[in-house]
mmCIF file of C-alpha atoms in Angstrom:
data_model
loop_
_atom_site.group_PDB
_atom_site.id
_atom_site.type_symbol
_atom_site.label_atom_id
_atom_site.label_comp_id
_atom_site.label_asym_id
_atom_site.label_seq_id
_atom_site.Cartn_x
_atom_site.Cartn_y
_atom_site.Cartn_z
ATOM 1 C CA UNK L 1272 30.325 57.092 240.354
ATOM 2 C CA UNK L 1273 27.264 59.091 238.622
ATOM 3 C CA UNK L 1274 28.970 62.384 239.907
ATOM 4 C CA UNK L 1275 32.166 61.419 238.405
ATOM 5 C CA UNK L 1276 30.454 60.806 235.162
ATOM 6 C CA UNK L 1277 28.666 64.181 235.307
ATOM 7 C CA UNK L 1278 32.110 65.834 235.941
ATOM 8 C CA UNK L 1279 33.458 63.844 232.890
ATOM 9 C CA UNK L 1280 30.394 64.636 230.687
ATOM 10 C CA UNK L 1281 30.648 68.283 231.536
ATOM 11 C CA UNK L 1282 34.280 68.521 230.929
ATOM 12 C CA UNK L 1283 33.753 66.794 227.500
ATOM 13 C CA UNK L 1284 30.825 69.117 226.714
ATOM 14 C CA UNK L 1285 32.944 72.179 227.440
ATOM 15 C CA UNK L 1286 35.674 70.819 225.245
ATOM 16 C CA UNK L 1287 33.113 70.236 222.393
ATOM 17 C CA UNK L 1288 31.875 73.795 222.960
ATOM 18 C CA UNK L 1289 35.295 75.155 222.820
ATOM 19 C CA UNK L 1290 36.238 73.242 219.827
ATOM 20 C CA UNK L 1291 33.286 74.168 218.014
ATOM 21 C CA UNK L 1292 33.645 77.797 218.720
ATOM 22 C CA UNK L 1293 37.330 77.515 217.733
ATOM 23 C CA UNK L 1294 36.707 75.820 214.513
ATOM 24 C CA UNK L 1295 33.526 78.021 213.574
ATOM 25 C CA UNK L 1296 35.470 81.240 214.417
ATOM 26 C CA UNK L 1297 38.475 79.800 212.209
ATOM 27 C CA UNK L 1298 36.019 79.347 209.279
ATOM 28 C CA UNK L 1299 34.292 82.499 209.925
ATOM 29 C CA UNK L 1300 37.762 84.478 209.846
ATOM 30 C CA UNK L 1301 38.823 82.495 206.815
ATOM 31 C CA UNK L 1302 35.470 83.340 204.904
ATOM 32 C CA UNK L 1303 35.722 87.097 205.969
ATOM 33 C CA UNK L 1304 39.182 87.313 204.881
ATOM 34 C CA UNK L 1305 38.103 85.657 201.593
ATOM 35 C CA UNK L 1306 35.468 88.279 201.246
ATOM 36 C CA UNK L 1307 37.908 91.041 202.076
ATOM 37 C CA UNK L 1308 40.273 89.957 199.518
ATOM 38 C CA UNK L 1309 37.429 89.816 196.752
ATOM 39 C CA UNK L 1310 36.526 93.287 197.772
ATOM 40 C CA UNK L 1311 39.964 94.357 197.390
ATOM 41 C CA UNK L 1312 40.109 92.866 194.055
ATOM 42 C CA UNK L 1313 37.110 94.497 192.898
ATOM 43 C CA UNK L 1314 38.743 97.829 193.724
ATOM 44 C CA UNK L 1315 41.606 96.956 191.542
ATOM 45 C CA UNK L 1316 39.277 95.944 188.715
ATOM 46 C CA UNK L 1317 37.494 99.107 189.173
ATOM 47 C CA UNK L 1318 40.925 101.059 188.899
ATOM 48 C CA UNK L 1319 41.604 99.099 185.706
ATOM 49 C CA UNK L 1320 38.221 100.118 184.064
ATOM 50 C CA UNK L 1321 38.862 103.594 185.142
ATOM 51 C CA UNK L 1322 41.936 103.715 183.249
ATOM 52 C CA UNK L 1323 40.597 102.662 179.971
ATOM 53 C CA UNK L 1324 39.572 106.119 178.823
ATOM 54 C CA UNK L 1325 43.225 107.087 179.561
ATOM 55 C CA UNK L 1326 44.502 104.234 177.259
ATOM 56 C CA UNK L 1327 41.865 105.254 174.667
ATOM 57 C CA UNK L 1328 43.309 108.836 174.619
ATOM 58 C CA UNK L 1329 46.922 107.660 174.375
ATOM 59 C CA UNK L 1330 46.015 105.702 171.423
ATOM 60 C CA UNK L 1331 44.124 108.252 169.841
ATOM 61 C CA UNK L 1332 46.910 110.986 170.218
ATOM 62 C CA UNK L 1333 49.438 108.616 169.036
ATOM 63 C CA UNK L 1334 47.426 107.776 165.891
ATOM 64 C CA UNK L 1335 46.433 111.415 165.238
ATOM 65 C CA UNK L 1336 50.077 112.835 165.699
ATOM 66 C CA UNK L 1337 51.358 110.173 163.334
ATOM 67 C CA UNK L 1338 48.611 110.858 160.840
ATOM 68 C CA UNK L 1339 49.346 114.663 160.757
ATOM 69 C CA UNK L 1340 53.089 114.072 160.072
ATOM 70 C CA UNK L 1341 52.225 112.252 156.966
ATOM 71 C CA UNK L 1342 49.543 114.457 155.491
ATOM 72 C CA UNK L 1343 50.389 116.116 152.097
ATOM 73 C CA UNK L 1344 49.919 119.603 153.489
ATOM 74 C CA UNK L 1345 52.672 118.891 156.020
ATOM 75 C CA UNK L 1346 55.068 117.294 153.314
ATOM 76 C CA UNK L 1347 54.452 120.424 151.194
ATOM 77 C CA UNK L 1348 55.091 123.192 153.980
ATOM 78 C CA UNK L 1349 58.366 121.080 154.905
ATOM 79 C CA UNK L 1350 59.586 121.042 151.206
ATOM 80 C CA UNK L 1351 58.853 124.889 150.818
ATOM 81 C CA UNK L 1352 60.574 125.502 154.165
ATOM 82 C CA UNK L 1353 57.465 126.326 156.031
ATOM 83 C CA UNK L 1354 56.257 128.928 153.461
ATOM 84 C CA UNK L 1355 54.071 126.760 151.141
ATOM 85 C CA UNK L 1356 51.823 128.581 148.472
ATOM 86 C CA UNK L 1357 50.248 126.974 145.480
ATOM 87 C CA UNK L 1358 49.727 129.992 143.504
ATOM 88 C CA UNK L 1359 47.920 133.392 142.907
ATOM 89 C CA UNK L 1360 44.285 133.195 144.275
ATOM 90 C CA UNK L 1361 44.628 129.655 145.616
ATOM 91 C CA UNK L 1362 44.646 128.457 149.205
ATOM 92 C CA UNK L 1363 48.037 127.606 150.574
ATOM 93 C CA UNK L 1364 49.086 124.315 151.961
ATOM 94 C CA UNK L 1365 48.820 126.062 155.409
ATOM 95 C CA UNK L 1366 45.408 126.797 154.911
ATOM 96 C CA UNK L 1367 44.755 123.227 154.087
ATOM 97 C CA UNK L 1368 46.628 122.063 157.181
ATOM 98 C CA UNK L 1369 44.444 124.373 159.490
ATOM 99 C CA UNK L 1370 41.480 122.736 157.969
ATOM 100 C CA UNK L 1371 42.781 119.347 158.606
ATOM 101 C CA UNK L 1372 43.591 120.712 162.416
ATOM 102 C CA UNK L 1373 39.931 122.157 162.690
ATOM 103 C CA UNK L 1374 38.442 118.693 161.250
ATOM 104 C CA UNK L 1375 40.259 116.824 164.038
ATOM 105 C CA UNK L 1376 39.457 119.199 166.674
ATOM 106 C CA UNK L 1377 35.855 118.805 165.810
ATOM 107 C CA UNK L 1378 36.134 114.931 166.037
ATOM 108 C CA UNK L 1379 38.099 114.883 169.134
ATOM 109 C CA UNK L 1380 36.284 117.146 171.642
ATOM 110 C CA UNK L 1381 38.953 116.620 174.361
ATOM 111 C CA UNK L 1382 41.756 117.947 172.042
ATOM 112 C CA UNK L 1383 42.282 121.865 172.952
ATOM 113 C CA UNK L 1384 44.991 122.752 170.361
ATOM 114 C CA UNK L 1385 46.819 121.396 167.300
ATOM 115 C CA UNK L 1386 49.835 122.947 166.021
ATOM 116 C CA UNK L 1387 52.878 122.666 163.552
ATOM 117 C CA UNK L 1388 56.037 124.040 165.023
ATOM 118 C CA UNK L 1389 59.102 124.720 162.907
ATOM 119 C CA UNK L 1390 62.513 124.999 164.547
ATOM 120 C CA UNK L 1391 65.067 127.606 163.097
ATOM 121 C CA UNK L 1392 67.084 130.150 165.048
ATOM 122 C CA UNK L 1393 63.929 130.405 167.254
ATOM 123 C CA UNK L 1394 61.068 128.200 167.188
ATOM 124 C CA UNK L 1395 57.774 129.303 165.760
ATOM 125 C CA UNK L 1396 54.304 128.088 165.251
ATOM 126 C CA UNK L 1397 53.545 127.791 161.413
ATOM 127 C CA UNK L 1398 49.876 126.641 161.720
ATOM 128 C CA UNK L 1399 47.940 126.847 164.881
ATOM 129 C CA UNK L 1400 44.190 125.931 165.356
ATOM 130 C CA UNK L 1401 42.532 125.790 168.894
ATOM 131 C CA UNK L 1402 39.242 126.144 170.544
ATOM 132 C CA UNK L 1403 38.566 129.818 171.696
ATOM 133 C CA UNK L 1404 35.610 130.287 173.866
ATOM 134 C CA UNK L 1405 33.980 127.015 172.455
ATOM 135 C CA UNK L 1406 34.840 127.835 168.919
ATOM 136 C CA UNK L 1407 37.159 126.365 166.738
ATOM 137 C CA UNK L 1408 39.606 128.938 165.315
ATOM 138 C CA UNK L 1409 42.909 129.415 163.447
ATOM 139 C CA UNK L 1410 45.020 131.654 165.666
ATOM 140 C CA UNK L 1411 48.242 133.373 165.403
ATOM 141 C CA UNK L 1412 51.379 131.469 166.756
ATOM 142 C CA UNK L 1413 51.958 133.855 169.702
ATOM 143 C CA UNK L 1414 50.571 131.950 172.787
ATOM 144 C CA UNK L 1415 53.271 129.766 173.889
ATOM 145 C CA UNK L 1416 56.850 131.013 175.122
ATOM 146 C CA UNK L 1417 59.711 130.136 172.704
ATOM 147 C CA UNK L 1418 61.579 128.166 175.774
ATOM 148 C CA UNK L 1419 58.457 125.886 176.071
ATOM 149 C CA UNK L 1420 58.399 125.132 172.266
ATOM 150 C CA UNK L 1421 62.195 124.529 172.480
ATOM 151 C CA UNK L 1422 61.672 122.091 175.323
ATOM 152 C CA UNK L 1423 59.015 119.975 173.413
ATOM 153 C CA UNK L 1424 61.460 120.071 170.460
ATOM 154 C CA UNK L 1425 64.392 118.930 172.584
ATOM 155 C CA UNK L 1426 62.577 116.225 174.273
ATOM 156 C CA UNK L 1427 60.939 114.894 171.120
ATOM 157 C CA UNK L 1428 63.465 115.404 168.406
ATOM 158 C CA UNK L 1429 65.490 112.329 169.507
ATOM 159 C CA UNK L 1430 62.844 109.831 169.681
ATOM 160 C CA UNK L 1431 63.254 106.711 167.732
ATOM 161 C CA UNK L 1432 60.998 104.498 166.009
ATOM 162 C CA UNK L 1433 57.210 105.076 166.400
ATOM 163 C CA UNK L 1434 57.649 106.785 169.646
ATOM 164 C CA UNK L 1435 56.148 110.233 170.537
ATOM 165 C CA UNK L 1436 56.699 112.664 173.325
ATOM 166 C CA UNK L 1437 54.134 113.200 176.021
ATOM 167 C CA UNK L 1438 54.301 115.994 178.471
ATOM 168 C CA UNK L 1439 53.625 115.699 182.241
ATOM 169 C CA UNK L 1440 50.102 116.279 183.262
ATOM 170 C CA UNK L 1441 50.002 119.616 184.285
ATOM 171 C CA UNK L 1442 47.629 123.003 184.550
ATOM 172 C CA UNK L 1443 46.324 124.309 181.109
ATOM 173 C CA UNK L 1444 48.710 127.405 180.418
ATOM 174 C CA UNK L 1445 48.323 130.368 178.198
ATOM 175 C CA UNK L 1446 51.421 132.660 177.666
ATOM 176 C CA UNK L 1447 52.952 130.724 180.552
ATOM 177 C CA UNK L 1448 50.104 131.529 183.016
ATOM 178 C CA UNK L 1449 47.708 128.841 184.658
ATOM 179 C CA UNK L 1450 44.308 129.429 183.170
ATOM 180 C CA UNK L 1451 41.143 129.727 185.228
ATOM 181 C CA UNK L 1452 39.691 127.497 186.294
ATOM 182 C CA UNK L 1453 42.382 125.182 186.837
ATOM 183 C CA UNK L 1454 42.332 122.266 184.189
ATOM 184 C CA UNK L 1455 44.532 119.163 183.826
ATOM 185 C CA UNK L 1456 46.248 119.149 180.358
ATOM 186 C CA UNK L 1457 48.849 117.209 178.462
ATOM 187 C CA UNK L 1458 50.790 117.654 175.359
ATOM 188 C CA UNK L 1459 51.664 115.147 172.777
ATOM 189 C CA UNK L 1460 54.475 115.700 170.207
ATOM 190 C CA UNK L 1461 55.884 114.047 167.182
ATOM 191 C CA UNK L 1462 58.882 115.053 165.070
ATOM 192 C CA UNK L 1463 58.436 116.054 161.336
ATOM 193 C CA UNK L 1464 61.438 115.478 159.413
ATOM 194 C CA UNK L 1465 62.718 116.961 155.892
ATOM 195 C CA UNK L 1466 63.905 114.587 153.074
ATOM 196 C CA UNK L 1467 67.393 114.413 154.403
ATOM 197 C CA UNK L 1468 66.469 113.231 157.954
ATOM 198 C CA UNK L 1469 67.132 116.428 159.479
ATOM 199 C CA UNK L 1470 64.214 117.592 161.924
ATOM 200 C CA UNK L 1471 62.127 120.537 160.749
ATOM 201 C CA UNK L 1472 59.975 120.571 163.618
ATOM 202 C CA UNK L 1473 57.048 119.136 165.421
ATOM 203 C CA UNK L 1474 53.188 118.356 165.215
ATOM 204 C CA UNK L 1475 51.986 119.352 168.828
ATOM 205 C CA UNK L 1476 48.553 118.203 169.995
ATOM 206 C CA UNK L 1477 47.146 119.741 173.596
ATOM 207 C CA UNK L 1478 44.716 117.602 175.408
ATOM 208 C CA UNK L 1479 42.167 118.681 178.169
ATOM 209 C CA UNK L 1480 42.317 115.825 180.458
ATOM 210 C CA UNK L 1481 39.311 117.051 182.329
ATOM 211 C CA UNK L 1482 36.828 114.973 179.864
ATOM 212 C CA UNK L 1483 39.066 112.044 179.942
ATOM 213 C CA UNK L 1484 39.046 111.992 183.619
ATOM 214 C CA UNK L 1485 35.274 112.756 183.774
ATOM 215 C CA UNK L 1486 34.717 109.535 181.425
ATOM 216 C CA UNK L 1487 36.791 107.456 183.826
ATOM 217 C CA UNK L 1488 34.900 108.440 186.862
ATOM 218 C CA UNK L 1489 31.532 107.842 184.986
ATOM 219 C CA UNK L 1490 32.673 104.031 184.793
ATOM 220 C CA UNK L 1491 32.746 103.730 188.523
ATOM 221 C CA UNK L 1492 29.948 102.916 191.003
ATOM 222 C CA UNK L 1493 28.131 106.178 192.263
ATOM 223 C CA UNK L 1494 29.506 105.359 195.645
ATOM 224 C CA UNK L 1495 33.111 105.083 194.567
ATOM 225 C CA UNK L 1496 35.587 108.068 194.180
ATOM 226 C CA UNK L 1497 38.251 108.747 191.725
ATOM 227 C CA UNK L 1498 41.724 110.153 192.397
ATOM 228 C CA UNK L 1499 44.392 110.840 189.804
ATOM 229 C CA UNK L 1500 47.947 112.569 190.471
ATOM 230 C CA UNK L 1501 50.736 113.501 188.298
ATOM 231 C CA UNK L 1502 54.432 112.391 188.946
ATOM 232 C CA UNK L 1503 54.833 114.943 191.755
ATOM 233 C CA UNK L 1504 51.688 113.679 193.556
ATOM 234 C CA UNK L 1505 49.677 116.881 192.634
ATOM 235 C CA UNK L 1506 46.006 115.840 192.042
ATOM 236 C CA UNK L 1507 44.949 116.270 188.551
ATOM 237 C CA UNK L 1508 41.375 114.680 189.531
ATOM 238 C CA UNK L 1509 39.855 114.731 192.894
ATOM 239 C CA UNK L 1510 36.124 114.530 194.141
ATOM 240 C CA UNK L 1511 36.692 117.929 195.511
ATOM 241 C CA UNK L 1512 37.731 120.157 192.591
ATOM 242 C CA UNK L 1513 39.390 122.730 194.828
ATOM 243 C CA UNK L 1514 42.150 120.340 195.180
ATOM 244 C CA UNK L 1515 42.972 120.287 191.722
ATOM 245 C CA UNK L 1516 44.870 123.759 192.049
ATOM 246 C CA UNK L 1517 47.907 121.623 192.886
ATOM 247 C CA UNK L 1518 49.691 122.906 189.750
ATOM 248 C CA UNK L 1519 49.982 126.234 191.532
ATOM 249 C CA UNK L 1520 52.796 125.848 194.248
ATOM 250 C CA UNK L 1521 51.133 128.327 196.383
ATOM 251 C CA UNK L 1522 48.005 126.062 196.431
ATOM 252 C CA UNK L 1523 49.413 122.538 196.177
ATOM 253 C CA UNK L 1524 47.476 119.563 197.184
ATOM 254 C CA UNK L 1525 49.508 116.397 197.107
ATOM 255 C CA UNK L 1526 48.463 112.855 197.711
ATOM 256 C CA UNK L 1527 51.511 111.853 199.731
ATOM 257 C CA UNK L 1528 50.717 114.670 202.214
ATOM 258 C CA UNK L 1529 47.238 113.504 202.759
ATOM 259 C CA UNK L 1530 47.753 109.740 202.225
ATOM 260 C CA UNK L 1531 51.509 109.179 203.373
ATOM 261 C CA UNK L 1532 51.118 105.444 202.448
ATOM 262 C CA UNK L 1533 51.424 106.374 198.647
ATOM 263 C CA UNK L 1534 54.801 107.632 198.817
ATOM 264 C CA UNK L 1535 56.329 104.224 197.805
ATOM 265 C CA UNK L 1536 54.004 104.575 194.331
ATOM 266 C CA UNK L 1537 55.722 107.787 193.573
ATOM 267 C CA UNK L 1538 59.107 106.556 194.399
ATOM 268 C CA UNK L 1539 58.369 103.649 192.260
ATOM 269 C CA UNK L 1540 59.040 101.048 195.210
ATOM 270 C CA UNK L 1541 55.364 99.641 194.668
ATOM 271 C CA UNK L 1542 53.387 99.103 191.933
ATOM 272 C CA UNK L 1543 50.117 99.241 193.732
ATOM 273 C CA UNK L 1544 48.650 99.293 197.444
ATOM 274 C CA UNK L 1545 45.551 99.166 199.498
ATOM 275 C CA UNK L 1546 44.722 101.616 202.497
ATOM 276 C CA UNK L 1547 42.268 100.155 204.534
ATOM 277 C CA UNK L 1548 41.115 103.207 206.269
ATOM 278 C CA UNK L 1549 41.736 106.540 204.316
ATOM 279 C CA UNK L 1550 41.865 109.811 206.293
ATOM 280 C CA UNK L 1551 38.783 112.019 206.849
ATOM 281 C CA UNK L 1552 38.000 113.801 203.738
ATOM 282 C CA UNK L 1553 38.166 110.994 201.399
ATOM 283 C CA UNK L 1554 34.684 109.923 201.367
ATOM 284 C CA UNK L 1555 34.522 109.539 205.135
ATOM 285 C CA UNK L 1556 35.781 106.325 206.132
ATOM 286 C CA UNK L 1557 36.657 104.566 202.949
ATOM 287 C CA UNK L 1558 38.942 101.913 201.711
ATOM 288 C CA UNK L 1559 41.223 102.842 198.912
ATOM 289 C CA UNK L 1560 43.173 101.155 196.162
ATOM 290 C CA UNK L 1561 46.158 102.899 194.506
ATOM 291 C CA UNK L 1562 48.215 101.929 191.668
ATOM 292 C CA UNK L 1563 51.068 103.513 189.544
ATOM 293 C CA UNK L 1564 50.114 103.735 185.924
ATOM 294 C CA UNK L 1565 52.979 104.028 183.364
ATOM 295 C CA UNK L 1566 52.753 106.348 180.362
ATOM 296 C CA UNK L 1567 55.631 104.777 178.838
ATOM 297 C CA UNK L 1568 54.987 106.198 175.113
ATOM 298 C CA UNK L 1569 58.286 107.580 174.748
ATOM 299 C CA UNK L 1570 60.519 105.123 176.730
ATOM 300 C CA UNK L 1571 60.499 107.369 179.650
ATOM 301 C CA UNK L 1572 59.567 106.719 183.147
ATOM 302 C CA UNK L 1573 56.432 109.051 182.997
ATOM 303 C CA UNK L 1574 53.531 107.672 185.016
ATOM 304 C CA UNK L 1575 50.462 108.941 187.104
ATOM 305 C CA UNK L 1576 48.847 107.615 190.312
ATOM 306 C CA UNK L 1577 45.285 106.468 189.852
ATOM 307 C CA UNK L 1578 43.182 105.681 192.818
ATOM 308 C CA UNK L 1579 39.638 104.279 193.462
ATOM 309 C CA UNK L 1580 38.063 104.557 196.942
ATOM 310 C CA UNK L 1581 34.894 103.138 198.403
ATOM 311 C CA UNK L 1582 32.993 103.683 201.635
ATOM 312 C CA UNK L 1583 34.287 101.162 204.106
ATOM 313 C CA UNK L 1584 30.752 100.165 205.161
ATOM 314 C CA UNK L 1585 30.040 99.119 201.610
ATOM 315 C CA UNK L 1586 33.352 96.998 201.381
ATOM 316 C CA UNK L 1587 32.977 95.298 204.808
ATOM 317 C CA UNK L 1588 29.240 94.620 204.411
ATOM 318 C CA UNK L 1589 29.377 91.174 203.481
ATOM 319 C CA UNK L 1590 32.381 90.520 205.956
ATOM 320 C CA UNK L 1591 30.304 91.824 209.054
ATOM 321 C CA UNK L 1592 27.323 89.683 207.674
ATOM 322 C CA UNK L 1593 29.292 86.494 207.704
ATOM 323 C CA UNK L 1594 30.583 87.235 211.114
ATOM 324 C CA UNK L 1595 27.315 87.720 212.622
ATOM 325 C CA UNK L 1596 25.983 84.554 210.922
ATOM 326 C CA UNK L 1597 29.058 82.682 211.889
ATOM 327 C CA UNK L 1598 28.466 83.697 215.531
ATOM 328 C CA UNK L 1599 24.924 82.917 215.421
ATOM 329 C CA UNK L 1600 25.416 79.284 214.262
ATOM 330 C CA UNK L 1601 28.314 78.710 216.636
ATOM 331 C CA UNK L 1602 26.012 79.720 219.442
ATOM 332 C CA UNK L 1603 23.406 77.545 218.228
ATOM 333 C CA UNK L 1604 25.255 74.483 217.538
ATOM 334 C CA UNK L 1605 27.317 74.681 220.709
ATOM 335 C CA UNK L 1606 24.619 74.867 223.080
ATOM 336 C CA UNK L 1607 22.006 72.581 221.584
ATOM 337 C CA UNK L 1608 24.396 69.698 221.964
#
C-alpha cells in the first residue's frame, strides 16, 4: 500500500510541477508580450514626437505664405501689374517687399528663398530674396527654369479656400541641377490674385528640410535612429548621410529596397507597421516603427514615411528580464513543494 501511495504522490507531484510550469510559462509569456507591446507603443510615440517639427514647419509656412499675399507691397505690385514705383527718389514697392522677404528669412532660419512670381506669357520672378553663402541677398530672378515656375502655378492656381501647394520633398536644385551636398527641400506656394479674381502669380517659399529633420532627430533618445522618405521611398533623412543622395536616379537609395515590409506604406495599404528585426545596416539588430505621414495641406495625397528604430537589445531588455525571473521563480516554486 505504501508503494502505491508513493507512486500516487509522485504522479501528483509531477502533475503539480507540470501545471506550475505551464501556468508560470503562460504568465511569463503574457507579461513579456505586454512589455513588447509597450515597447512598440513607445516607438510609435517617439515617431509622433519626431513629427512635431514637421507639423510646426507646415504651420509656419502656411501662415507666412498667407501673410505675404496680403501685404501692402504685394497688393500695390499687383495693382501696378508688377511694376510698382512710388515716385522719383523713393523706394519702390518691390524694394519694400524685398525687405519683408529678408526679415522673414532672418526669423525663419530653415527658409532658403522667398519669391513673388508673376504669370504672363512667360512666368517671371518679380522679387527674389535668398540665402547666398550664409548671407541674405536680393538676387535676380534667373535661377529657376520657366517650366518649373509654370508647374508651381498650374498646381497651385486652382486651389480653393485657404489651401496652399506643397511640392514633394526633393533635393535642393539650382537652375535645375542638384546642389552639392545633397540637401532635402520643399517649396510652398500660395496664389496671388488681382481685384477681378484673376490669378496674378504666386508667393513661393523654399524650405531647407535639413534643419527640420535635425530638430526631429534631436527629440529622440540618443540610441534611436530616424528615417524619413519622400513619396517614392527615396531617403530625405537617414543616419547614413550618403543615402540622402537618393534624389539622383543614379545614386538612389530607397527604403522599400532595404526594408521590403514598408512597401504597403508607400502603396497606401497600411498607415503604420512594426518591423521586429531590421536588416544589417540599420543600427545593427534593431526594431523599427514606420508610419505614413500625410501632408494634406492642398487636398492631395502627398505624404512622407517616417520611421524610428532602436536597438533590439534595448527593446527586449525588460522582456528577457521577466522571462529569466519567471523561469527562476518557476523552478523554485515547483521543486520546493
